[in-house]
Amino acid sequence: MDDEEWVLVQRSTEKDWWNPSLMEDINGESSKPLKVTFSGPAKHWTDAIPIGNGRLGAMIWGGVALETLQLNEDTLWTGIPGDYTNPNAPAALSEVRKLVDNGQYAEATTAAETLSGNQSDVYRLLGDIKLEFDDSRLKYDEKTYKRELDLDTATARVKYSVADIKYTREHFASNRNQVIVTKISASKQGSVSFTVSLDSKMSHHSYVEGENQIIMEASCPGNRYAQKLNENDSPQGIQFTAILDLQVSEARGVVRVLEDSKLRVEGSDWAVLLLVSSSSFDGPFTKPVDSKKNPTSASLSALKSICSLSYTDLYAHHLDDYQSLFHRVSLQLSKSSKSVSGNASLTRNELVPFQSDISFKGSEDDRVSTAERVKAFQTDEDPSLVELLFQYGRYLLISCSRPGTQVANLQGIWNKDLTPPWDGAQHLNINLQMNYWPALSCNLKECQEPLFEYISSLSISGSKTAKVNYEAKGWVAHQVSDLWAKTSPDAGQALWALWPMGGAWLCTHLWEHYTYTKDRDFLREKAYPLLEGCASFLLDWLIEGPGGYLETNPSTSPEHMFIAPDGKPASVSYSSTMDMSIIKEVFSAIVSAAKILGRNEDELVQTVLEALPRLLPTKIARDGSVMEWAQDFQDPEVSHRHVSHLFGLFPGHTITVEKTPDLCKAAANTLNKRGIYLMPTY
């Protein structure tokens, strides 16, 4: 690829596009309220409402007689730092390469399993806030029930009536004050009564401290296979603490201690719950047993820092922080609905707390649940639902990835299980990357910072993996990682575990960040050193193949099999299209970056320039689709969920309408082949 592939657009000096601005259409009218609404309590975890401040998260079920807030903290993982090297790998690698060179792809696939390592560790959960109300709530008026997530304010609300009393619960997770806040109120004085407790599936101990605090101290297992911690478990895992602080109205309301672990509120006008949490995690390279962090002391300190703040203060801080990100982007695909209450967008000053009654006012459209809107979309493609989905995606990224937090895992930060699907781990063969695709185009560049810090950690672990496993310079990361920056192949079939392109793909995000922001300091200090290490590994990983091309061997197309010429199913061959596409992308990025930084003459850059034209080009298969492997193997699953061989089209830049029209047509055929029908263009 020559330099003309990269078009660098200078940022406008007339306006700072990264700063927030409220959104109005050309008529000064707001579109439909950005609210995800429900007509009843959640019946399944996926129906609960997620809130988060990047580090702490909660799922709001909205139960009436019994409410559960399922809690998460982003450093709660099993395990300890690992040794992600395998001194036996070079010999195994040599054997696999010989089998591939001989065309024995099925045998190579079997042999490649000897290159696999240990499984990743597992993302765990914090626990639950449990709210128990009296039996009168069972007689609530179902017609008055409403549960909603207001994307504009990042606030979850639950509202319902019992007889003539209206009850409201409000929940938000503050990034600025590092606390999850719940307010429970009623339209009639002295009507707020409930019991609150902290519980967890993890090994824990809960107790009441003073008259209004519940402290829960708990542990994560030191290995992934232990469900709960035993007294003699070794090694020691991450320790963590959660503290729930309870505040009630001064005029009336009594708090009692029950069973030494619960608090009972009686006859209050309102109650505010503050949840803080800390862990002993001190970075991916520090064993929990060596951590100097005391999670209980840290949690008490966090609570002390906000104890003088009122609910109004906390909510104002939350709005100021959240809306400075969320209000940067608007999307309006349709005219404003006349039925939406109010014609003009609310200004920041008008978004004041304690306006629950106002926030629940709205039109008939506003009372239609989001689930009903989704169902109706099959026959009525409401553009405002697309707007809502777009902004919901931005909301989730803001809520699970902020400067100073851990990188968003497979489920963001939300999890209810001791063993979540796919361990809740960071999967580097598309999932982690997809988490961050909206960051720049949706004006959330700060939300990428955890990703860049994570890549830095992977480069440290990955340099050891590259040296020992592959006798290569630079650094490498494979398909599955975790909190401890695991870089070795995961345990399992080569079909998905043997894929040393994870770190390389992540490095393309570094260059993309520069093309959006034009931040030369970032390019020089953060991106370029990581690109250097990645390119160094890729140069050593590439080997001479037939016809003078540089090839990757062994190579897979993530999670997809092929039928070898001998009729046997296999997944390991050489130079998959995705391998080549990612390598081209990284090489082109470092060449462009070197030009900007005045490092064109670096030996590494010159070597990359020599290697670029020797990379196998993307080919078109007999059926007119993009070829997924270096040979036109038979595809046993033409509708496979991955389209890895289209990396050059997106998120890469090597397939373009202007320069590779034939490949673009082949890409369209590929999507049709996969079952994603595209209308032909003429």
XYZ file of N, CA and C in Angstrom, residues 135-288:
462
model
N -45.704 -5.887 52.344
C -46.618 -6.611 51.456
C -47.619 -5.711 50.741
N -47.814 -4.486 51.227
C -48.760 -3.588 50.557
C -48.342 -3.302 49.120
N -47.022 -3.430 48.860
C -46.537 -3.157 47.498
C -47.042 -4.193 46.496
N -47.413 -5.354 46.993
C -47.928 -6.379 46.087
C -49.236 -5.960 45.440
N -49.890 -4.941 46.031
C -51.165 -4.457 45.509
C -50.995 -3.195 44.653
N -49.799 -3.001 44.124
C -49.564 -1.796 43.322
C -50.406 -1.814 42.046
N -50.681 -0.621 41.555
C -51.474 -0.466 40.335
C -50.555 -0.670 39.133
N -50.697 -1.788 38.444
C -49.806 -2.110 37.334
C -49.858 -1.072 36.219
N -51.006 -0.399 36.074
C -51.129 0.611 35.020
C -50.244 1.822 35.280
N -49.885 2.038 36.536
C -49.061 3.208 36.879
C -47.567 2.886 36.841
N -47.231 1.622 36.643
C -45.824 1.227 36.704
C -45.067 1.731 35.485
N -43.872 2.251 35.735
C -42.996 2.659 34.645
C -41.554 2.517 35.085
N -40.767 1.920 34.238
C -39.327 1.795 34.468
C -38.622 2.342 33.235
N -37.630 3.187 33.445
C -36.996 3.816 32.295
C -35.528 4.107 32.561
N -34.778 4.155 31.464
C -33.410 4.650 31.466
C -33.384 5.907 30.626
N -33.097 7.030 31.265
C -33.009 8.310 30.574
C -31.571 8.491 30.106
N -31.337 8.343 28.802
C -29.985 8.440 28.278
C -29.421 9.844 28.399
N -30.269 10.844 28.379
C -29.800 12.228 28.452
C -29.186 12.552 29.806
N -29.646 11.873 30.860
C -29.137 12.137 32.202
C -28.473 10.917 32.835
N -28.410 9.797 32.113
C -27.838 8.555 32.647
C -28.461 8.216 33.995
N -29.794 8.254 34.036
C -30.530 8.002 35.268
C -31.587 6.933 35.011
N -31.614 5.932 35.878
C -32.665 4.912 35.823
C -33.736 5.271 36.838
N -34.997 5.143 36.449
C -36.110 5.480 37.340
C -37.153 4.371 37.324
N -37.749 4.161 38.481
C -38.863 3.231 38.626
C -39.975 3.984 39.334
N -41.183 3.894 38.794
C -42.304 4.613 39.399
C -43.562 3.754 39.356
N -44.327 3.772 40.438
C -45.596 3.050 40.502
C -46.414 3.636 41.648
N -47.685 3.278 41.686
C -48.582 3.783 42.732
C -49.200 2.624 43.508
N -49.357 2.857 44.805
C -50.113 1.965 45.679
C -51.183 2.824 46.342
N -52.442 2.521 46.022
C -53.560 3.373 46.484
C -53.302 4.794 45.985
N -53.255 5.755 46.900
C -53.066 7.138 46.475
C -51.626 7.620 46.644
N -50.695 6.714 46.900
C -49.295 7.100 47.113
C -48.462 6.723 45.888
N -47.717 7.703 45.385
C -46.821 7.479 44.255
C -45.401 7.262 44.785
N -44.795 6.161 44.369
C -43.437 5.838 44.799
C -42.464 5.994 43.627
N -41.296 6.506 43.941
C -40.281 6.730 42.913
C -38.924 6.270 43.426
N -38.195 5.575 42.560
C -36.802 5.236 42.847
C -35.946 5.766 41.701
N -34.849 6.434 42.059
C -33.923 6.970 41.066
C -32.539 6.396 41.328
N -31.834 6.023 40.241
C -30.520 5.409 40.367
C -29.566 6.043 39.352
N -28.361 6.343 39.787
C -27.324 6.768 38.847
C -25.963 6.384 39.398
N -24.980 6.255 38.513
C -23.607 5.915 38.886
C -22.721 7.095 38.532
N -22.175 7.732 39.541
C -21.389 8.948 39.340
C -19.921 8.623 39.114
N -19.387 9.088 37.991
C -17.963 8.933 37.735
C -17.149 9.916 38.563
N -17.617 11.126 38.656
C -16.869 12.148 39.383
C -16.710 11.787 40.855
N -17.747 11.271 41.488
C -17.696 10.959 42.914
C -17.537 9.469 43.198
N -17.433 8.643 42.139
C -17.162 7.212 42.269
C -18.132 6.528 43.235
N -19.426 6.707 42.975
C -20.447 6.157 43.849
C -21.687 5.808 43.040
N -22.372 4.739 43.437
C -23.693 4.423 42.899
C -24.718 4.958 43.883
N -25.659 5.748 43.382
C -26.614 6.461 44.227
C -28.032 6.004 43.905
N -28.800 5.767 44.960
C -30.220 5.434 44.825
C -31.020 6.346 45.742
N -32.080 6.931 45.215
C -32.999 7.705 46.060
C -34.384 7.077 45.984
N -34.972 6.834 47.132
C -36.319 6.282 47.242
C -37.205 7.341 47.883
N -38.301 7.680 47.224
C -39.178 8.732 47.746
C -40.632 8.379 47.488
N -41.517 9.141 48.118
C -42.957 8.913 47.991
C -43.681 10.248 47.988
N -44.881 10.256 47.425
C -45.662 11.495 47.343
C -46.285 11.867 48.683
N -46.351 10.944 49.615
C -46.936 11.196 50.936
C -45.856 11.077 51.999
N -45.777 12.051 52.875
C -44.750 12.066 53.907
C -44.833 10.827 54.799
N -43.667 10.371 55.218
C -43.591 9.246 56.131
C -43.954 7.909 55.541
N -43.926 7.786 54.203
C -44.394 6.560 53.547
C -43.269 5.657 53.052
N -42.028 6.039 53.326
C -40.902 5.238 52.841
C -40.424 4.303 53.953
N -40.645 3.000 53.761
C -40.207 1.978 54.714
C -39.696 0.778 53.925
N -38.557 0.236 54.333
C -37.991 -0.926 53.651
C -36.821 -1.468 54.463
N -36.361 -2.663 54.091
C -35.165 -3.276 54.660
C -34.125 -3.409 53.563
N -32.861 -3.092 53.882
C -31.801 -3.155 52.883
C -30.664 -4.031 53.410
N -30.055 -4.790 52.499
C -28.924 -5.638 52.856
C -27.981 -5.765 51.668
N -26.763 -6.216 51.952
C -25.773 -6.509 50.926
C -25.521 -8.009 50.905
N -25.459 -8.584 49.717
C -25.229 -10.018 49.596
C -24.311 -10.249 48.394
N -23.748 -11.442 48.300
C -22.875 -11.753 47.173
C -22.761 -13.252 46.994
N -22.552 -13.691 45.749
C -22.251 -15.086 45.463
C -20.794 -15.412 45.773
N -19.991 -14.363 45.973
C -18.587 -14.555 46.315
C -18.450 -14.823 47.806
N -17.324 -15.376 48.227
C -17.053 -15.570 49.648
C -17.000 -14.202 50.314
N -17.852 -13.984 51.325
C -17.961 -12.642 51.874
C -18.430 -12.666 53.320
N -18.279 -11.519 53.963
C -18.784 -11.303 55.314
C -19.385 -9.911 55.366
N -20.668 -9.805 55.746
C -21.360 -8.518 55.832
C -21.695 -8.205 57.282
N -21.561 -6.939 57.641
C -21.905 -6.521 59.002
C -22.273 -5.044 58.999
N -23.051 -4.638 59.989
C -23.446 -3.243 60.131
C -22.388 -2.517 60.957
N -21.999 -1.352 60.471
C -21.055 -0.488 61.176
C -21.797 0.780 61.584
N -21.788 1.081 62.884
C -22.531 2.246 63.349
C -24.017 2.016 63.215
N -24.737 3.080 62.845
C -26.188 3.005 62.754
C -26.713 3.039 61.324
N -25.822 3.292 60.372
C -26.356 3.494 59.020
C -25.447 2.974 57.908
N -24.518 2.070 58.212
C -23.634 1.551 57.177
C -23.581 0.026 57.227
N -23.576 -0.559 56.032
C -23.343 -1.997 55.899
C -22.019 -2.174 55.162
N -21.118 -2.952 55.747
C -19.820 -3.228 55.129
C -19.772 -4.693 54.719
N -19.393 -4.932 53.476
C -19.217 -6.289 52.978
C -17.772 -6.457 52.526
N -17.055 -7.386 53.144
C -15.675 -7.697 52.776
C -15.653 -9.068 52.125
N -14.960 -9.179 50.987
C -15.058 -10.408 50.196
C -13.758 -10.678 49.452
N -13.707 -11.847 48.803
C -12.499 -12.282 48.106
C -12.847 -12.943 46.784
N -11.956 -12.777 45.812
C -12.006 -13.542 44.573
C -11.062 -14.736 44.707
N -11.387 -15.880 44.125
C -10.479 -17.034 44.186
C -9.163 -16.736 43.464
N -8.094 -17.368 43.939
C -6.792 -17.185 43.307
C -6.611 -17.991 42.043
N -7.584 -18.813 41.676
C -7.539 -19.505 40.381
C -8.949 -19.610 39.823
N -9.050 -19.783 38.534
C -10.335 -19.715 37.844
C -11.251 -20.885 38.168
N -10.719 -21.950 38.686
C -11.519 -23.155 38.865
C -12.252 -23.194 40.189
N -11.876 -22.315 41.139
C -12.546 -22.293 42.438
C -13.780 -21.408 42.363
N -14.937 -21.949 42.702
C -16.162 -21.161 42.679
C -16.191 -20.165 43.837
N -15.763 -20.628 45.014
C -15.693 -19.762 46.184
C -14.379 -20.017 46.905
N -13.995 -19.054 47.715
C -12.725 -19.144 48.419
C -12.842 -20.053 49.625
N -11.899 -20.963 49.764
C -11.783 -21.777 50.961
C -10.672 -21.230 51.846
N -10.709 -21.573 53.124
C -9.749 -21.017 54.071
C -8.306 -21.320 53.675
N -8.079 -22.483 53.095
C -6.716 -22.892 52.782
C -6.345 -22.663 51.322
N -7.171 -21.908 50.611
C -6.895 -21.672 49.199
C -5.583 -20.925 49.025
N -4.848 -21.319 48.008
C -3.613 -20.644 47.641
C -3.503 -20.734 46.130
N -3.098 -19.695 45.447
C -2.687 -18.398 45.991
C -3.883 -17.512 46.372
N -3.565 -16.433 47.058
C -4.613 -15.492 47.447
C -5.048 -14.669 46.242
N -6.373 -14.527 46.093
C -6.909 -13.728 45.004
C -7.164 -12.298 45.430
N -7.821 -11.563 44.564
C -8.125 -10.155 44.808
C -9.134 -10.035 45.953
N -8.855 -9.134 46.888
C -9.767 -8.842 47.990
C -10.581 -7.588 47.627
N -11.820 -7.516 48.092
C -12.600 -6.312 47.804
C -13.596 -6.028 48.917
N -14.017 -4.766 48.956
C -14.949 -4.300 49.971
C -15.998 -3.411 49.325
N -17.226 -3.537 49.770
C -18.311 -2.622 49.386
C -18.929 -2.067 50.658
N -19.242 -0.779 50.640
C -19.887 -0.134 51.783
C -21.157 0.551 51.309
N -22.253 0.254 51.972
C -23.537 0.889 51.689
C -23.854 1.861 52.823
N -23.999 3.129 52.478
C -24.343 4.165 53.450
C -25.797 4.564 53.244
N -26.548 4.674 54.341
C -27.980 4.959 54.290
C -28.275 6.296 54.949
N -28.991 7.165 54.228
C -29.406 8.460 54.755
C -30.923 8.568 54.633
N -31.571 9.135 55.670
C -33.024 9.316 55.653
C -33.351 10.759 55.999
N -34.615 11.123 55.794
C -35.039 12.496 56.073
C -34.912 12.798 57.567
N -34.529 14.042 57.888
C -34.320 14.412 59.284
C -35.637 14.590 60.033
N -36.657 15.095 59.353
C -37.922 15.406 60.029
C -38.584 14.154 60.574
N -38.513 13.085 59.849
C -39.123 11.828 60.294
C -38.356 10.683 59.652
N -38.475 9.535 60.188
C -37.761 8.372 59.678
C -36.833 7.789 60.718
N -36.900 6.481 60.879
C -36.085 5.772 61.862
C -35.315 4.669 61.142
N -34.045 4.481 61.531
C -33.216 3.402 60.993
C -32.895 2.426 62.119
N -33.180 1.150 61.903
C -32.908 0.124 62.909
C -31.962 -0.921 62.313
N -31.196 -1.546 63.180
C -30.294 -2.619 62.776
C -30.987 -3.957 62.987
N -30.956 -4.800 61.927
C -31.559 -6.132 61.994
C -30.496 -7.195 61.747
N -30.442 -8.184 62.592
C -29.593 -9.364 62.403
C -28.118 -9.016 62.206
N -27.701 -7.852 62.651
C -26.305 -7.395 62.563
C -25.807 -7.205 61.131
N -26.702 -7.388 60.154
C -26.230 -7.268 58.772
C -27.222 -6.544 57.865
N -28.386 -6.141 58.437
C -29.400 -5.454 57.648
C -29.788 -4.147 58.339
N -30.295 -3.218 57.537
C -30.831 -1.965 58.069
C -32.302 -1.857 57.687
N -33.118 -1.388 58.636
C -34.549 -1.224 58.420
C -34.922 0.234 58.531
N -35.522 0.784 57.460
C -36.006 2.169 57.442
C -37.507 2.147 57.677
N -37.973 3.015 58.584
C -39.403 3.089 58.877
C -39.870 4.543 58.905
N -40.956 4.806 58.163
C -41.655 6.078 58.229
C -40.864 7.290 57.800
N -40.030 7.161 56.789
C -39.247 8.298 56.306
C -39.931 8.955 55.106
N -39.559 10.214 54.839
C -40.055 10.891 53.634
C -39.292 10.401 52.407
N -38.009 10.154 52.598
C -37.142 9.687 51.516
C -35.934 8.980 52.116
N -35.230 8.239 51.298
C -33.986 7.596 51.717
C -33.005 7.636 50.549
N -31.733 7.845 50.870
C -30.675 7.861 49.860
C -29.647 6.795 50.219
N -29.328 5.937 49.272
C -28.331 4.885 49.444
C -27.093 5.243 48.635
N -25.933 5.161 49.268
C -24.661 5.417 48.596
C -23.830 4.143 48.646
N -23.399 3.650 47.492
C -22.618 2.421 47.427
C -21.238 2.742 46.862
N -20.197 2.494 47.659
C -18.814 2.643 47.206
C -18.134 1.280 47.309
N -17.085 1.093 46.530
C -16.380 -0.186 46.559
C -14.948 -0.003 46.091
N -14.053 -0.819 46.641
C -12.641 -0.816 46.261
C -12.114 -2.239 46.296
N -11.003 -2.473 45.590
C -10.373 -3.789 45.601
C -8.874 -3.642 45.848
N -8.221 -4.787 46.048
C -6.777 -4.785 46.278
C -5.988 -4.876 44.984
N -6.657 -4.902 43.837
C -5.953 -4.993 42.555
C -5.016 -3.802 42.388
N -3.749 -4.091 42.105
C -2.733 -3.036 41.996
C -1.965 -3.163 40.691
N -2.683 -3.485 39.634
C -2.065 -3.610 38.321
C -1.890 -5.059 37.919
N -1.753 -5.308 36.612
C -1.722 -6.683 36.103
C -0.455 -7.459 36.435
N 0.564 -6.785 36.966
C 1.825 -7.468 37.233
C 2.138 -7.579 38.729
N 1.160 -7.226 39.570
C 1.326 -7.328 41.019
C 0.416 -8.419 41.567
N 0.999 -9.363 42.276
C 0.193 -10.413 42.895
C -0.695 -9.805 43.978
N -1.941 -10.257 44.077
C -2.820 -9.715 45.123
C -2.215 -9.813 46.519
